[in-house]
PDB file of C-alpha atoms in Angstrom:
ATOM      1  CA  MET A  21     127.833 136.774  29.249  1.00 94.00           C
ATOM      2  CA  ILE A  22     129.611 133.239  29.360  1.00 96.00           C
ATOM      3  CA  ILE A  23     133.235 133.589  29.359  1.00 96.00           C
ATOM      4  CA  GLY A  24     134.156 129.777  30.229  1.00 96.00           C
ATOM      5  CA  LEU A  25     133.056 126.385  28.897  1.00 98.00           C
ATOM      6  CA  GLY A  26     134.504 123.148  29.939  1.00 97.00           C
ATOM      7  CA  SER A  27     133.491 119.211  30.278  1.00 98.00           C
ATOM      8  CA  ASP A  28     135.185 116.245  31.093  1.00 98.00           C
ATOM      9  CA  LEU A  29     134.365 112.381  30.848  1.00 98.00           C
ATOM     10  CA  ILE A  30     136.270 109.944  33.002  1.00 98.00           C
ATOM     11  CA  GLN A  31     135.854 105.942  33.550  1.00 98.00           C
ATOM     12  CA  ILE A  32     135.100 105.467  37.414  1.00 98.00           C
ATOM     13  CA  HIS A  33     137.590 102.503  37.307  1.00 98.00           C
ATOM     14  CA  ARG A  34     140.438 104.487  36.348  1.00 98.00           C
ATOM     15  CA  ILE A  35     139.848 106.872  39.515  1.00 98.00           C
ATOM     16  CA  ALA A  36     139.213 103.329  41.632  1.00 98.00           C
ATOM     17  CA  ASN A  37     142.494 101.938  40.326  1.00 98.00           C
ATOM     18  CA  THR A  38     144.616 105.009  40.987  1.00 98.00           C
ATOM     19  CA  ILE A  39     142.964 105.325  44.191  1.00 97.00           C
ATOM     20  CA  GLU A  40     143.867 101.354  45.135  1.00 97.00           C
ATOM     21  CA  ARG A  41     147.551 102.011  43.563  1.00 97.00           C
ATOM     22  CA  TYR A  42     148.274 105.263  45.451  1.00 97.00           C
ATOM     23  CA  GLY A  43     145.547 105.540  48.120  1.00 95.00           C
ATOM     24  CA  GLU A  44     146.117 108.785  50.225  1.00 96.00           C
ATOM     25  CA  ARG A  45     149.004 109.981  48.168  1.00 97.00           C
ATOM     26  CA  PHE A  46     146.668 110.388  45.137  1.00 97.00           C
ATOM     27  CA  THR A  47     143.412 111.811  47.180  1.00 97.00           C
ATOM     28  CA  ASN A  48     145.633 114.481  49.072  1.00 97.00           C
ATOM     29  CA  ARG A  49     147.548 115.714  45.892  1.00 95.00           C
ATOM     30  CA  CYS A  50     144.321 116.451  44.059  1.00 96.00           C
ATOM     31  CA  PHE A  51     141.467 116.691  46.454  1.00 97.00           C
ATOM     32  CA  THR A  52     140.557 119.572  48.795  1.00 97.00           C
ATOM     33  CA  GLU A  53     140.279 118.706  52.317  1.00 96.00           C
ATOM     34  CA  ILE A  54     136.293 119.180  52.029  1.00 95.00           C
ATOM     35  CA  GLU A  55     136.130 116.957  49.168  1.00 96.00           C
ATOM     36  CA  ARG A  56     138.227 113.987  50.698  1.00 97.00           C
ATOM     37  CA  LYS A  57     135.806 114.162  53.798  1.00 96.00           C
ATOM     38  CA  LYS A  58     132.647 114.079  51.517  1.00 94.00           C
ATOM     39  CA  SER A  59     133.768 111.261  48.804  1.00 96.00           C
ATOM     40  CA  ASP A  60     135.345 109.094  52.150  1.00 96.00           C
ATOM     41  CA  ARG A  61     131.850 109.169  53.342  1.00 96.00           C
ATOM     42  CA  ARG A  62     130.271 107.883  50.218  1.00 94.00           C
ATOM     43  CA  ALA A  63     129.343 104.229  49.405  1.00 94.00           C
ATOM     44  CA  GLN A  64     130.232 104.925  46.174  1.00 95.00           C
ATOM     45  CA  ARG A  65     133.686 106.347  46.798  1.00 96.00           C
ATOM     46  CA  ALA A  66     135.699 105.925  43.889  1.00 97.00           C
ATOM     47  CA  ALA A  67     132.662 107.296  41.929  1.00 97.00           C
ATOM     48  CA  SER A  68     132.423 110.444  44.210  1.00 97.00           C
ATOM     49  CA  TYR A  69     136.390 111.111  43.547  1.00 98.00           C
ATOM     50  CA  ALA A  70     135.783 110.368  39.925  1.00 98.00           C
ATOM     51  CA  LYS A  71     132.804 113.260  39.849  1.00 98.00           C
ATOM     52  CA  ARG A  72     135.369 115.634  41.482  1.00 97.00           C
ATOM     53  CA  PHE A  73     138.193 114.942  39.225  1.00 98.00           C
ATOM     54  CA  ALA A  74     135.665 115.549  36.186  1.00 98.00           C
ATOM     55  CA  ALA A  75     134.803 118.532  37.588  1.00 98.00           C
ATOM     56  CA  LYS A  76     138.409 119.594  37.835  1.00 97.00           C
ATOM     57  CA  GLU A  77     139.204 118.770  34.476  1.00 96.00           C
ATOM     58  CA  ALA A  78     136.180 120.979  33.287  1.00 97.00           C
ATOM     59  CA  CYS A  79     137.189 123.854  35.256  1.00 96.00           C
ATOM     60  CA  SER A  80     140.387 123.937  33.985  1.00 95.00           C
ATOM     61  CA  LYS A  81     139.047 124.037  30.539  1.00 96.00           C
ATOM     62  CA  ALA A  82     136.865 126.693  31.533  1.00 96.00           C
ATOM     63  CA  LEU A  83     139.376 128.610  32.843  1.00 95.00           C
ATOM     64  CA  GLY A  84     141.339 128.150  29.638  1.00 91.00           C
ATOM     65  CA  THR A  85     144.746 127.324  31.200  1.00 84.00           C
ATOM     66  CA  GLY A  86     144.137 123.286  31.607  1.00 76.00           C
ATOM     67  CA  LEU A  87     146.366 122.189  34.203  1.00 79.00           C
ATOM     68  CA  SER A  88     149.200 124.373  33.735  1.00 80.00           C
ATOM     69  CA  PHE A  89     150.087 128.258  34.026  1.00 81.00           C
ATOM     70  CA  GLY A  90     150.101 127.925  37.855  1.00 85.00           C
ATOM     71  CA  VAL A  91     146.377 126.329  38.280  1.00 91.00           C
ATOM     72  CA  TYR A  92     147.091 123.087  40.359  1.00 92.00           C
ATOM     73  CA  TRP A  93     144.433 120.184  41.295  1.00 94.00           C
ATOM     74  CA  ARG A  94     143.740 121.585  44.579  1.00 94.00           C
ATOM     75  CA  ASP A  95     143.216 125.174  43.635  1.00 96.00           C
ATOM     76  CA  MET A  96     139.811 124.023  42.331  1.00 97.00           C
ATOM     77  CA  GLY A  97     137.151 122.410  44.595  1.00 97.00           C
ATOM     78  CA  VAL A  98     133.760 120.873  44.429  1.00 97.00           C
ATOM     79  CA  VAL A  99     131.769 122.734  47.088  1.00 96.00           C
ATOM     80  CA  ASN A 100     128.072 122.762  47.622  1.00 91.00           C
ATOM     81  CA  LEU A 101     125.910 126.092  48.365  1.00 91.00           C
ATOM     82  CA  PRO A 102     123.084 126.055  50.902  1.00 93.00           C
ATOM     83  CA  SER A 103     120.685 124.987  48.467  1.00 94.00           C
ATOM     84  CA  GLY A 104     122.854 122.018  47.963  1.00 90.00           C
ATOM     85  CA  LYS A 105     124.214 122.917  44.614  1.00 94.00           C
ATOM     86  CA  PRO A 106     127.500 122.108  43.764  1.00 95.00           C
ATOM     87  CA  THR A 107     129.867 124.756  42.331  1.00 95.00           C
ATOM     88  CA  MET A 108     133.732 125.334  42.210  1.00 97.00           C
ATOM     89  CA  LYS A 109     135.784 127.269  44.964  1.00 97.00           C
ATOM     90  CA  LEU A 110     138.977 128.398  43.211  1.00 97.00           C
ATOM     91  CA  THR A 111     141.779 129.796  45.114  1.00 96.00           C
ATOM     92  CA  ASN A 112     145.684 130.605  44.591  1.00 96.00           C
ATOM     93  CA  GLY A 113     146.506 130.064  40.712  1.00 95.00           C
ATOM     94  CA  ALA A 114     142.857 129.029  39.438  1.00 96.00           C
ATOM     95  CA  LEU A 115     141.355 132.246  41.104  1.00 96.00           C
ATOM     96  CA  ARG A 116     144.290 134.446  39.740  1.00 94.00           C
ATOM     97  CA  ALA A 117     143.259 132.780  36.118  1.00 94.00           C
ATOM     98  CA  LEU A 118     139.356 133.520  36.720  1.00 96.00           C
ATOM     99  CA  GLU A 119     140.462 137.300  37.932  1.00 95.00           C
ATOM    100  CA  ARG A 120     142.141 137.718  34.692  1.00 93.00           C
ATOM    101  CA  LEU A 121     139.443 136.300  32.843  1.00 94.00           C
ATOM    102  CA  MET A 122     136.738 139.156  34.550  1.00 95.00           C
ATOM    103  CA  PRO A 123     135.974 141.932  32.544  1.00 95.00           C
ATOM    104  CA  PRO A 124     135.757 145.191  34.730  1.00 94.00           C
ATOM    105  CA  GLY A 125     132.529 145.541  36.939  1.00 94.00           C
ATOM    106  CA  HIS A 126     131.396 141.909  36.465  1.00 96.00           C
ATOM    107  CA  GLU A 127     131.605 139.259  39.204  1.00 95.00           C
ATOM    108  CA  PRO A 128     132.357 135.496  38.249  1.00 96.00           C
ATOM    109  CA  HIS A 129     129.321 132.821  38.725  1.00 96.00           C
ATOM    110  CA  ILE A 130     130.353 129.458  38.299  1.00 97.00           C
ATOM    111  CA  HIS A 131     127.818 127.069  37.104  1.00 97.00           C
ATOM    112  CA  LEU A 132     128.708 123.204  37.809  1.00 98.00           C
ATOM    113  CA  THR A 133     126.828 120.080  37.035  1.00 97.00           C
ATOM    114  CA  ILE A 134     128.180 116.618  37.845  1.00 97.00           C
ATOM    115  CA  THR A 135     127.053 113.061  37.327  1.00 97.00           C
ATOM    116  CA  ASP A 136     127.961 109.235  37.069  1.00 97.00           C
ATOM    117  CA  ASP A 137     126.154 106.325  35.266  1.00 96.00           C
ATOM    118  CA  ALA A 138     126.976 103.010  33.640  1.00 95.00           C
ATOM    119  CA  GLY A 139     130.845 103.346  35.052  1.00 97.00           C
ATOM    120  CA  LEU A 140     131.315 106.859  33.942  1.00 98.00           C
ATOM    121  CA  ALA A 141     131.477 110.413  35.693  1.00 98.00           C
ATOM    122  CA  GLN A 142     131.111 113.491  33.835  1.00 98.00           C
ATOM    123  CA  ALA A 143     131.238 117.135  34.772  1.00 98.00           C
ATOM    124  CA  PHE A 144     130.268 120.363  32.751  1.00 98.00           C
ATOM    125  CA  VAL A 145     131.302 123.996  34.134  1.00 98.00           C
ATOM    126  CA  ILE A 146     130.208 127.274  33.021  1.00 98.00           C
ATOM    127  CA  ILE A 147     131.940 130.080  34.042  1.00 98.00           C
ATOM    128  CA  GLU A 148     129.759 133.218  33.580  1.00 97.00           C
ATOM    129  CA  ALA A 149     130.662 137.001  33.931  1.00 97.00           C
ATOM    130  CA  LEU A 150     127.803 139.044  35.362  1.00 95.00           C
ATOM    131  CA  PRO A 151     127.543 143.000  35.829  1.00 94.00           C
ATOM    132  CA  VAL A 152     128.292 143.697  39.724  1.00 91.00           C
ATOM    133  CA  ASP A 153     125.010 145.076  41.059  1.00 79.00           C
ATOM    134  CA  PRO A 154     125.486 148.700  42.752  1.00 71.00           C
ATOM    135  CA  SER A 155     122.739 148.104  44.872  1.00 71.00           C
ATOM    136  CA  ARG A 156     124.732 145.322  46.843  1.00 63.00           C
ATOM    137  CA  ALA A 157     127.739 147.221  47.256  1.00 53.00           C
ATOM    138  CA  SER A 158     128.438 148.150  50.732  1.00 52.00           C
ATOM    139  CA  VAL A 159     128.450 151.617  52.223  1.00 46.00           C
TER     140      VAL A 159
END
């Protein structure tokens, strides 16, 4: 069952301007180490950061908290599964918010799509609660 849905759209030039003005002060405050390493390698660095920023905003909306109630920027990070598919890794306050949303006997699955085009970055997050598969339980 879907327990959270969030989206965000941001102008890439706003992130580029913020990076130009604040540099590492901004990137260290808002992004995980994994996100910084990945974005800093990109030719379109600002677009990469903007997509991740939009993903964090969308995720905070899907959690129903926004960036409050103990949920901070670096508590949500864009990571890639082995297949390359992006998802979100939640820690600290964001993870606690996610755990509060989960019905008993369910585990969270976070679906993320990010894109950029024509000066805009966009992200959609769906948080799904799936029943725990008893056949995967450790004995």
